[in-house]
Coordinates of C-alpha atoms in Angstrom, one line a residue:
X1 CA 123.8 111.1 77.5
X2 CA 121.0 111.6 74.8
X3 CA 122.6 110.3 71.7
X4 CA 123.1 107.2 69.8
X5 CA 126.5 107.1 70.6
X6 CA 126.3 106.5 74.1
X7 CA 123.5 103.4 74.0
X8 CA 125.8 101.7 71.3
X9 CA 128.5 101.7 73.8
X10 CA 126.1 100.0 76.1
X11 CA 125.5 97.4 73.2
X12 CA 129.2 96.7 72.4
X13 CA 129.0 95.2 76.0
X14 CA 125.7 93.1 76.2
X15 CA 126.4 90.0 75.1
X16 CA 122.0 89.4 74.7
X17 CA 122.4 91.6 71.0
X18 CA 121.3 90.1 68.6
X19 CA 121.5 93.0 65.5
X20 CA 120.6 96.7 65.8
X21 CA 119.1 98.8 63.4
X22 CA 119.2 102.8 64.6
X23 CA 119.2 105.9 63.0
X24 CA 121.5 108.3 63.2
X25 CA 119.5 110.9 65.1
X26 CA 119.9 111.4 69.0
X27 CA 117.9 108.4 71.0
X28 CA 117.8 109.2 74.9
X29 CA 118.1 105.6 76.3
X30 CA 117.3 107.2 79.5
X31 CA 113.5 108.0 78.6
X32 CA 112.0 104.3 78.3
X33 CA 108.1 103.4 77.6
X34 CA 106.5 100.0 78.1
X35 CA 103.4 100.7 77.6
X36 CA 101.9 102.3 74.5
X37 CA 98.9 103.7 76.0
X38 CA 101.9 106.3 77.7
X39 CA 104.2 106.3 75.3
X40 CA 105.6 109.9 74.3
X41 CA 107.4 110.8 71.0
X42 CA 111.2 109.4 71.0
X43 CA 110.9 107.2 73.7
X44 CA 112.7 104.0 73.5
X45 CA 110.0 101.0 73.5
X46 CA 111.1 97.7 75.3
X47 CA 108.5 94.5 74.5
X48 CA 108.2 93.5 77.7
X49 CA 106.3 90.1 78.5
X50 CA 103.6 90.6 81.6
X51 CA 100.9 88.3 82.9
X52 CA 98.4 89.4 80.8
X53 CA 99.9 90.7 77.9
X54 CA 102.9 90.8 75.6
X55 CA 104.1 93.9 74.5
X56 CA 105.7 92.5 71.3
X57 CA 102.3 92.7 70.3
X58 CA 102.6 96.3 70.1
X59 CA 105.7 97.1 68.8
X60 CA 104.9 98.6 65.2
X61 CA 102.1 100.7 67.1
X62 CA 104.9 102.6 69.6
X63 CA 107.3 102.8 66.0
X64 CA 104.0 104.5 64.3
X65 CA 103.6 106.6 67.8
X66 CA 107.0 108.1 67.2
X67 CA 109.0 105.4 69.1
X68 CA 113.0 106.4 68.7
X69 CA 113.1 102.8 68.7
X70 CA 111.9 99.2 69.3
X71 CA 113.4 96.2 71.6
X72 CA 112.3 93.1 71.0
X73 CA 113.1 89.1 71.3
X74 CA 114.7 87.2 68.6
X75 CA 112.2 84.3 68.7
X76 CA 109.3 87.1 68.0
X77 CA 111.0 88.7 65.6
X78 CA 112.4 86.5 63.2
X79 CA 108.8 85.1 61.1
X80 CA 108.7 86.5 57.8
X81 CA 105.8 88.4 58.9
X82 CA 107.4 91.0 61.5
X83 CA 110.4 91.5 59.5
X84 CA 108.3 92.7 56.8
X85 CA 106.3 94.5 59.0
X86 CA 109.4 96.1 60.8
X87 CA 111.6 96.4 57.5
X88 CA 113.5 99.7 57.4
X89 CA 112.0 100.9 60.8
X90 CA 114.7 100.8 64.2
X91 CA 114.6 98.0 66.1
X92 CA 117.1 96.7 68.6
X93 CA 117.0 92.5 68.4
X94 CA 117.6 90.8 71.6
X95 CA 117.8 87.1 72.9
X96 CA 115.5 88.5 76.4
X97 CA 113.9 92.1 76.5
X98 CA 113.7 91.9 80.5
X99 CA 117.2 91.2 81.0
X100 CA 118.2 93.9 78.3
X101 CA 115.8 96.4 80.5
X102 CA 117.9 95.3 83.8
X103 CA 121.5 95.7 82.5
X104 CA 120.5 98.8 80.8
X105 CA 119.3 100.0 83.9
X106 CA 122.3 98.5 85.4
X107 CA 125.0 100.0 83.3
X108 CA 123.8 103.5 83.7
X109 CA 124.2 103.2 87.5
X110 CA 127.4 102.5 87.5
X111 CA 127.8 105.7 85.5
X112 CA 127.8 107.3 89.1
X113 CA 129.2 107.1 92.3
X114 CA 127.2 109.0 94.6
X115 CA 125.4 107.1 97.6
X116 CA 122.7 104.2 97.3
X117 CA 120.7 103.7 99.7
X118 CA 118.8 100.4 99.2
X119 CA 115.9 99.4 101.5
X120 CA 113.7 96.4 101.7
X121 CA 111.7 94.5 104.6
X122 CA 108.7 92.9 105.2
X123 CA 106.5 95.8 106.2
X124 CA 107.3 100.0 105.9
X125 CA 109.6 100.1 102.9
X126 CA 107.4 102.9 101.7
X127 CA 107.0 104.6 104.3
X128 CA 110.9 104.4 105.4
X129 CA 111.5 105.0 102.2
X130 CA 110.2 108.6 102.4
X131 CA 111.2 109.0 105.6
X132 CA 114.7 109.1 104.5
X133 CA 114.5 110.9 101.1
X134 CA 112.6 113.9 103.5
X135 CA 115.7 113.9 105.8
X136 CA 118.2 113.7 103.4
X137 CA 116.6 116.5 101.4
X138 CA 117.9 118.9 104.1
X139 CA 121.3 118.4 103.2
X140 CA 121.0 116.7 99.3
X141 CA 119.7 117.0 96.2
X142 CA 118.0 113.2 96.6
X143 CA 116.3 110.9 93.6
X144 CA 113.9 108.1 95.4
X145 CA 112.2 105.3 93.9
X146 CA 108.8 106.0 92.8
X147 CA 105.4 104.4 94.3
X148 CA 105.7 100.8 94.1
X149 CA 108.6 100.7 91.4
X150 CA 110.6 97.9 93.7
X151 CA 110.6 94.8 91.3
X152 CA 112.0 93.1 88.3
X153 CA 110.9 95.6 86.1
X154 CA 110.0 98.6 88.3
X155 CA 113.8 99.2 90.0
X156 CA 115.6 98.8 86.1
X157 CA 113.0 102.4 85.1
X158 CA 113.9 103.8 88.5
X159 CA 117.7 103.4 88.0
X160 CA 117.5 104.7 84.6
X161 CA 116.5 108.0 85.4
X162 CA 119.7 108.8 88.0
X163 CA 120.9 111.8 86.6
X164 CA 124.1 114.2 87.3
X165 CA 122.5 116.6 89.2
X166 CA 121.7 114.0 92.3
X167 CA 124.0 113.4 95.1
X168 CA 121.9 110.7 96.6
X169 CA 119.4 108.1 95.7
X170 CA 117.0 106.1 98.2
X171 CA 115.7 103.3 96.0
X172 CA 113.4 100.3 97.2
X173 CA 113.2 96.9 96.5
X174 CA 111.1 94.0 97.3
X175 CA 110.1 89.8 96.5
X176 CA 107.8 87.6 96.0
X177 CA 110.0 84.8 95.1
X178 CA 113.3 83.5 96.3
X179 CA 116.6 84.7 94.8
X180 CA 114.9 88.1 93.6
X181 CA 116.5 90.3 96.4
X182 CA 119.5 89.3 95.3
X183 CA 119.6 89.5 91.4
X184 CA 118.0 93.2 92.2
X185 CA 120.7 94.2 94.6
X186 CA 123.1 93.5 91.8
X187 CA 121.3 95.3 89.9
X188 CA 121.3 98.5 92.3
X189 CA 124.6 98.1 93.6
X190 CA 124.1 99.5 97.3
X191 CA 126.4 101.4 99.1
X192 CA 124.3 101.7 102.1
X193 CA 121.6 98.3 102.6
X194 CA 118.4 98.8 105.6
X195 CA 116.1 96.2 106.2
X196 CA 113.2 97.7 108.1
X197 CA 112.1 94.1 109.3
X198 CA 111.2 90.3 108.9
X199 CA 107.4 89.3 108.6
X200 CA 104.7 86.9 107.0
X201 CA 104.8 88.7 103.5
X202 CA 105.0 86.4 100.5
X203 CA 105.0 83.6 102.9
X204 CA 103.3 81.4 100.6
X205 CA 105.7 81.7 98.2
X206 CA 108.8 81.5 101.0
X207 CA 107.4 78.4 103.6
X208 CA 108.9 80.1 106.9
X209 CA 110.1 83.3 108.5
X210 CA 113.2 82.0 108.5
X211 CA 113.4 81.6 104.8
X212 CA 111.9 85.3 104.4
X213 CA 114.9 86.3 106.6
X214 CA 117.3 84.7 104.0
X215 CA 115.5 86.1 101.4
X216 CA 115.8 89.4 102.5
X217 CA 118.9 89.8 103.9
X218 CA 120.4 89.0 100.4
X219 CA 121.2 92.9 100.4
X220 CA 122.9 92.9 103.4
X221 CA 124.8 89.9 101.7
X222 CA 125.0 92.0 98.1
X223 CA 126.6 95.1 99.8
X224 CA 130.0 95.9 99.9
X225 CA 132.2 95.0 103.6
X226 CA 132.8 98.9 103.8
X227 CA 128.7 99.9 103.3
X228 CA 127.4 100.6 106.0
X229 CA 124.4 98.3 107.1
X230 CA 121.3 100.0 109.4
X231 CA 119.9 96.8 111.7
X232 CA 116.8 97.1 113.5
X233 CA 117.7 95.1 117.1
X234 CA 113.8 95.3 117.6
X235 CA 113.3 92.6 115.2
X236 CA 114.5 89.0 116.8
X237 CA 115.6 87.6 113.2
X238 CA 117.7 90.9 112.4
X239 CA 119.2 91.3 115.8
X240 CA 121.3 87.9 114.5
X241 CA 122.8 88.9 111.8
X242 CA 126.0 88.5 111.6
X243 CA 128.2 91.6 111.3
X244 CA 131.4 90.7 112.5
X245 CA 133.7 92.6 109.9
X246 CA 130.4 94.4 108.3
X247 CA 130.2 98.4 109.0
X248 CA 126.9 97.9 110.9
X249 CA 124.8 100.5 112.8
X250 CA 122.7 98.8 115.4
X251 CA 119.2 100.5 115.7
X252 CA 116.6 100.6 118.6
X253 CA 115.0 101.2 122.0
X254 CA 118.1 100.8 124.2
X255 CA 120.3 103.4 124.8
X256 CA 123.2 100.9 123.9
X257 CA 122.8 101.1 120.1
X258 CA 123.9 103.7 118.2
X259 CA 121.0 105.2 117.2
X260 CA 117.9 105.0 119.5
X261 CA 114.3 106.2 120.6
X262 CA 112.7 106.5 123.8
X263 CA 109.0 106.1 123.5
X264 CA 107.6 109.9 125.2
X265 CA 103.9 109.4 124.5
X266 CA 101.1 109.0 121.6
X267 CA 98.6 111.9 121.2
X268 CA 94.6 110.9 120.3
X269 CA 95.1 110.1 116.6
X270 CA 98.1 107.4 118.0
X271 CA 101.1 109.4 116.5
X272 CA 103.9 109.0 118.5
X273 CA 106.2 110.9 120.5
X274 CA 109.5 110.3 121.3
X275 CA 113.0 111.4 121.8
X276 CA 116.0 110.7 119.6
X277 CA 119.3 109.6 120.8
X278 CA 118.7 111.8 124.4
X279 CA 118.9 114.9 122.1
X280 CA 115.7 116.1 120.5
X281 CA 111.8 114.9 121.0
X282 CA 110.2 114.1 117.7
X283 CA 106.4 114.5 117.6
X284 CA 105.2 112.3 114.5
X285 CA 102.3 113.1 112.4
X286 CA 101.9 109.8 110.6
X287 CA 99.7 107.5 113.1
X288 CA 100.7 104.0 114.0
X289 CA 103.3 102.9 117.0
X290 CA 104.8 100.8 114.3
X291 CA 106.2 104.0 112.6
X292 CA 107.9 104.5 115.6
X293 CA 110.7 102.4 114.6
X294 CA 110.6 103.2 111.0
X295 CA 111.3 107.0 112.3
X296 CA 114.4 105.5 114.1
X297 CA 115.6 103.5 111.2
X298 CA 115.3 106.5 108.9
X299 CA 116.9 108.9 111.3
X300 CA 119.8 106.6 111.9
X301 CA 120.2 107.1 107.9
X302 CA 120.6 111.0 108.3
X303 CA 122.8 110.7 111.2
X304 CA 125.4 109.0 109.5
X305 CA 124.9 111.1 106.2
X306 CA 125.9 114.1 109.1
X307 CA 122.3 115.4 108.9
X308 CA 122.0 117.4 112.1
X309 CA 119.5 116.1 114.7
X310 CA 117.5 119.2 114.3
X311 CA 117.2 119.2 110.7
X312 CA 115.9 115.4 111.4
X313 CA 113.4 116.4 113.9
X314 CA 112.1 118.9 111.5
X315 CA 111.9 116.7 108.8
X316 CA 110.4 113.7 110.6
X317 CA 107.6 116.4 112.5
X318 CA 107.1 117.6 108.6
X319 CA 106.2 114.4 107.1
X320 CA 102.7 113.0 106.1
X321 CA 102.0 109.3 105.2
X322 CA 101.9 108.5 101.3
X323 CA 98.8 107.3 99.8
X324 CA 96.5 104.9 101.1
X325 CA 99.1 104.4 103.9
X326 CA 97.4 105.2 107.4
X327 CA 96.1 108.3 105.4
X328 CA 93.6 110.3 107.8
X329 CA 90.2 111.4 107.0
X330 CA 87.2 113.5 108.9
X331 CA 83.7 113.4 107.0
X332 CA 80.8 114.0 109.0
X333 CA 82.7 113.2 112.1
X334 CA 83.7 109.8 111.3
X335 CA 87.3 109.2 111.4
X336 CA 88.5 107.3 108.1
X337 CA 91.8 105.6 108.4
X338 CA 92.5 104.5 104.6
X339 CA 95.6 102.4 105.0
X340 CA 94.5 99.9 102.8
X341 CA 97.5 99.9 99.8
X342 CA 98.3 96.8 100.7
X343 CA 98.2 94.1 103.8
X344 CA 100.0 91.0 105.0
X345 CA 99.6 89.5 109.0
X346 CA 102.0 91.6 110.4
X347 CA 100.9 94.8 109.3
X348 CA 97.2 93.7 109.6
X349 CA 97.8 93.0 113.6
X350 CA 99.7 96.4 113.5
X351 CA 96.4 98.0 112.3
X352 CA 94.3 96.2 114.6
X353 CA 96.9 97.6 117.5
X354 CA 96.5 100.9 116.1
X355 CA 92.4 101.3 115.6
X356 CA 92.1 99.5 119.4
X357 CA 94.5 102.1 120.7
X358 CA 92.6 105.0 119.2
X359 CA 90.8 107.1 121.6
X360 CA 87.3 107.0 120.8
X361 CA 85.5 108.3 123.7
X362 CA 82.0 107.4 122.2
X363 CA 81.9 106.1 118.9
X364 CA 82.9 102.5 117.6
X365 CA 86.0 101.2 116.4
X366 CA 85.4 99.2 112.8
X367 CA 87.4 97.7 110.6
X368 CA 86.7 96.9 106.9
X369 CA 89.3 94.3 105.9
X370 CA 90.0 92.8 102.4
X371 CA 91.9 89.5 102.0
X372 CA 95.7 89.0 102.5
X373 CA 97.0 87.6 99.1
X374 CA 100.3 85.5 98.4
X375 CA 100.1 83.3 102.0
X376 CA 99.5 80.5 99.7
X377 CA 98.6 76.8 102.0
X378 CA 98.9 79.3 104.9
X379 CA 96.0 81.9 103.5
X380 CA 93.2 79.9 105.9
X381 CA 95.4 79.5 109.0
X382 CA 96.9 83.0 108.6
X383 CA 93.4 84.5 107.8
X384 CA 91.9 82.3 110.7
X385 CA 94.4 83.5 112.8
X386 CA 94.4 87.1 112.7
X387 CA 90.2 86.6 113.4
X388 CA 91.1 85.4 117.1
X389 CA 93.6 88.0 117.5
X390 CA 90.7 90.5 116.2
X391 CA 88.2 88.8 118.6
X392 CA 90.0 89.8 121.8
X393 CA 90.8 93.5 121.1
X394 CA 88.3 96.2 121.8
X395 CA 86.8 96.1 118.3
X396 CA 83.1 96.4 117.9
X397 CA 82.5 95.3 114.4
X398 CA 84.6 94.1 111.4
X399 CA 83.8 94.3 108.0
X400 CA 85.3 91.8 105.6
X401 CA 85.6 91.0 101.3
X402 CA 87.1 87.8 99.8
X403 CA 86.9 84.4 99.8
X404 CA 90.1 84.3 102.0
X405 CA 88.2 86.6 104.7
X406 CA 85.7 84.3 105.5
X407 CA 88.2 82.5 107.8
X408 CA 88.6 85.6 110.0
X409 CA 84.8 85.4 110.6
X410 CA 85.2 82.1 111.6
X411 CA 88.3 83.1 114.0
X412 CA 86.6 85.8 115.3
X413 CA 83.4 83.6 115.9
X414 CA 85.1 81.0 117.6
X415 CA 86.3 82.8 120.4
X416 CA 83.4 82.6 123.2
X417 CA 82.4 85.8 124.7
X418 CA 83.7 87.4 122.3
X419 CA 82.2 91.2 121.6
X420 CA 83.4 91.5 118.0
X421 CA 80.5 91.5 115.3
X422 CA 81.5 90.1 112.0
X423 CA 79.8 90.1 108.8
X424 CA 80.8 89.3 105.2
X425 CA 80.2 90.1 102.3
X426 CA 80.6 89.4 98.5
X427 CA 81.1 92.5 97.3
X428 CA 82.3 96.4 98.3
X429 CA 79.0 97.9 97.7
X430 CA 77.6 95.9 99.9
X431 CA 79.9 96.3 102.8
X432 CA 79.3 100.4 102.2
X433 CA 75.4 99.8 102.1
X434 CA 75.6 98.2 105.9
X435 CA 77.8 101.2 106.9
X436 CA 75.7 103.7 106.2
X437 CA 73.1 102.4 108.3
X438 CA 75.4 102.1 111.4
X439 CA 78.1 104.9 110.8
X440 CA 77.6 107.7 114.0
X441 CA 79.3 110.3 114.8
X442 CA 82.5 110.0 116.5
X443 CA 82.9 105.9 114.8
X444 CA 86.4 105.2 113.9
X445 CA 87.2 102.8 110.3
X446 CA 90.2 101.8 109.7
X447 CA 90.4 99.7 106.2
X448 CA 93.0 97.8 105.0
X449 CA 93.9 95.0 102.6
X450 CA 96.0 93.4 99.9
X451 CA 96.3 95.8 96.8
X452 CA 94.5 93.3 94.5
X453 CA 91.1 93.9 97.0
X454 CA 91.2 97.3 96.5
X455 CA 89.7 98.2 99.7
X456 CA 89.6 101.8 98.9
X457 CA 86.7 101.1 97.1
X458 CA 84.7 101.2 100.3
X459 CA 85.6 104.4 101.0
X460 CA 84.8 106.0 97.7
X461 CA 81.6 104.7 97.9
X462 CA 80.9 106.3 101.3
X463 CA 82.6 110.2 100.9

């Protein structure tokens, strides 16, 4: 699929063209850059419009980089300025480079027919996410999305480079705005849809859990009636859905579903233990009760892709947590708990479960949190909030950054009797400063926050 040919066919069908000049040499429509700082020899260069910069603006620097060619909007183009500048070079005119990105991206997957496994959910994509690719990978070669490639522009590159030689692919998605679960499942075209639950994420930009629930299970609603559909009972806005007529596989602690766990034990760093369907016991390694039943979810993917139960175990006792998610570190014998790629209330009060759990015979248990971003009019209630839930838990201080943090100070404070001690401060050097003067051996810090805080930082700062 690396010639000239085979994109032209693509443009016969998108009715977005506006004219295209290529040359006759091969073009792989599969290798795409969007950013010239990357960009590689005969890679095909979309002007894509971001936030903070338009990359029309450089669209004769990737031609000059060795570009196989340029895409780029009709109202940019056409001033007597860029078609001078452009004259003679290849450049593929379109009324909306996005949407040309997503149907390209779209088109080539319908190039295949293998499984597609789509995921979403308030909390754990990610981490389900791998869980699955790991246990299909006993049995299939497996493509999986990469990092955080989930949204308008991220799942169009992942879909693009499905190739031949896969026989799965496990691809996330997620939203920050209603409608975008849909549009994207039309653009991945599941065969198999998991949501892995239904939280406060994005809630400033959805009102309610309930309209988080509709937003989400838009892929449920985008898959076909004979893809199967992997429901977590756990969660009390999934357990509704209705599946009458749907191939559904109901997921859980009761030995009634079809798939299900029964919780064994956690060991001192909180990874749990626990037996799968009465058949095997799964000893975790990734720390967190939460993961629990993201183990579940992603085993009840194998089992129905006839992955035995043993190759499951072995793949589940096998994996590690990604980056920055509940990632383990020993330095001087404080425990580091760097799960800090990214935050929202419900996975904040799953961290807070998690470091109060933790077996800490001596040392303290802090936590240096970061503000949770997008909870728009709810940031100072939600924020407020999760300070009282922090105040009565066996937490000895908390560490916070952000102007939305200051509420949880003020949640924590207004809990009489409480034992939590709370500081803020305006900046991470600041907050790594204080820790050095009361890190002992044997203290426990957990740190977590929205990606934008970059709570990471802390922890540089200190190993």
């Amino acid at each position: 699929i690396q010639n000239t040919h085979e994109i032209r066919s693509f443009l016969d069908q998108y009715g977005g063209l506006h004219f295209c000049r290529l040359e006759k040499k091969a073009l792989d429509y599969r290798n795409i850059s969007i950013d010239t700082r990357t960009l590689k020899p005969g890679e095909l260069y979309i002007s894509i419009r971001g936030e903070n910069h338009d990359g029309h603006s450089f669209a004769e620097q990737a031609l000059n980089k060795g570009a196989s060619a340029a895409v780029v909007e009709r109202e940019w183009y056409e001033s007597d300025e860029i078609i001078l500048q452009l004259a003679g070079k290849p450049v593929i005119v379109v009324q909306d480079t996005l949407d040309f990105l997503q149907q390209l991206g779209a088109w080539h997957r319908r190039r295949f027919s293998f499984p597609v496994i789509v995921l979403t959910g308030s909390n754990g994509k990610t981490t389900t996410r791998e869980m699955i690719a790991a246990i299909l990978s006993a049995k299939f070669n497996v493509f999986r999305s990469e990092g955080n490639k989930n949204n308008h522009v991220g799942l169009p590159l992942m879909l693009l480079k499905m190739a031949e030689t896969d026989e799965v692919a496990v691809l996330e998605i997620g939203t920050n705005h209603p409608g975008e679960i849909a549009h994207l499942s039309n653009l991945a075209q599941p065969t198999a849809a998991l949501i892995t639950n239904i939280g406060k994420g994005h809630l400033g930009f959805f009102g309610t859990l309930e309209e988080v629930y509709r937003e989400k299970t838009a892929l449920f609603a985008a898959a076909s009636p004979e893809s199967p559909l992997f429901v977590n009972m756990e969660d009390p806005f999934l357990r509704q859905y209705p599946t009458a007529g749907r191939v559904s596989i109901p997921i859980g602690f009761s030995e009634s579903f079809d798939v299900w766990g029964d919780y064994l034990a956690s060991d001192k760093m909180g990874c749990v233990k626990f037996r799968l369907n009465d058949a095997v016991d799964i000893q975790l390694r990734i720390p967190g009760e939460h993961n629990f039943i993201n183990a579940l979810l992603a085993a009840a993917v194998g089992l129905y892709y006839r992955v035995s139960e043993a190759s499951i175990k072995n793949a589940l006792e096998q994996f590690a947590p990604a980056s920055q998610r509940m990632e383990m570190l020993e330095k001087e014998g404080v425990l580091w708990i760097n799960d800090a790629y990214n935050a929202n209330p419900n996975s904040m009060c799953a961290a807070v479960d998690y470091l109060s759990r933790l077996s800490r015979s001596t040392g303290k248990r802090i936590l240096v949190l970061g503000d949770m971003l997008e909870l728009g009019d709810f940031a100072e209630s939600e924020h407020f909030d999760l300070g009282t839930y922090i105040a009565a838990k066996p937490i000895d201080t908390v560490f916070l950054y952000g102007p939305e943090s200051k509420a949880v100070q003020n949640g924590i404070q207004n809990i009489e009797n409480t034992k939590v001690k709370a500081f803020w401060y305006d900046s991470h050097k600041k907050i790594a400063e204080h820790l050095r003067q009361v890190l002992k051996k044997n203290d426990a810090v957990l740190l977590k926050g929205s990606r934008g805080m970059k709570m990471e930082t802390v922890l540089e700062l200190m190993v």
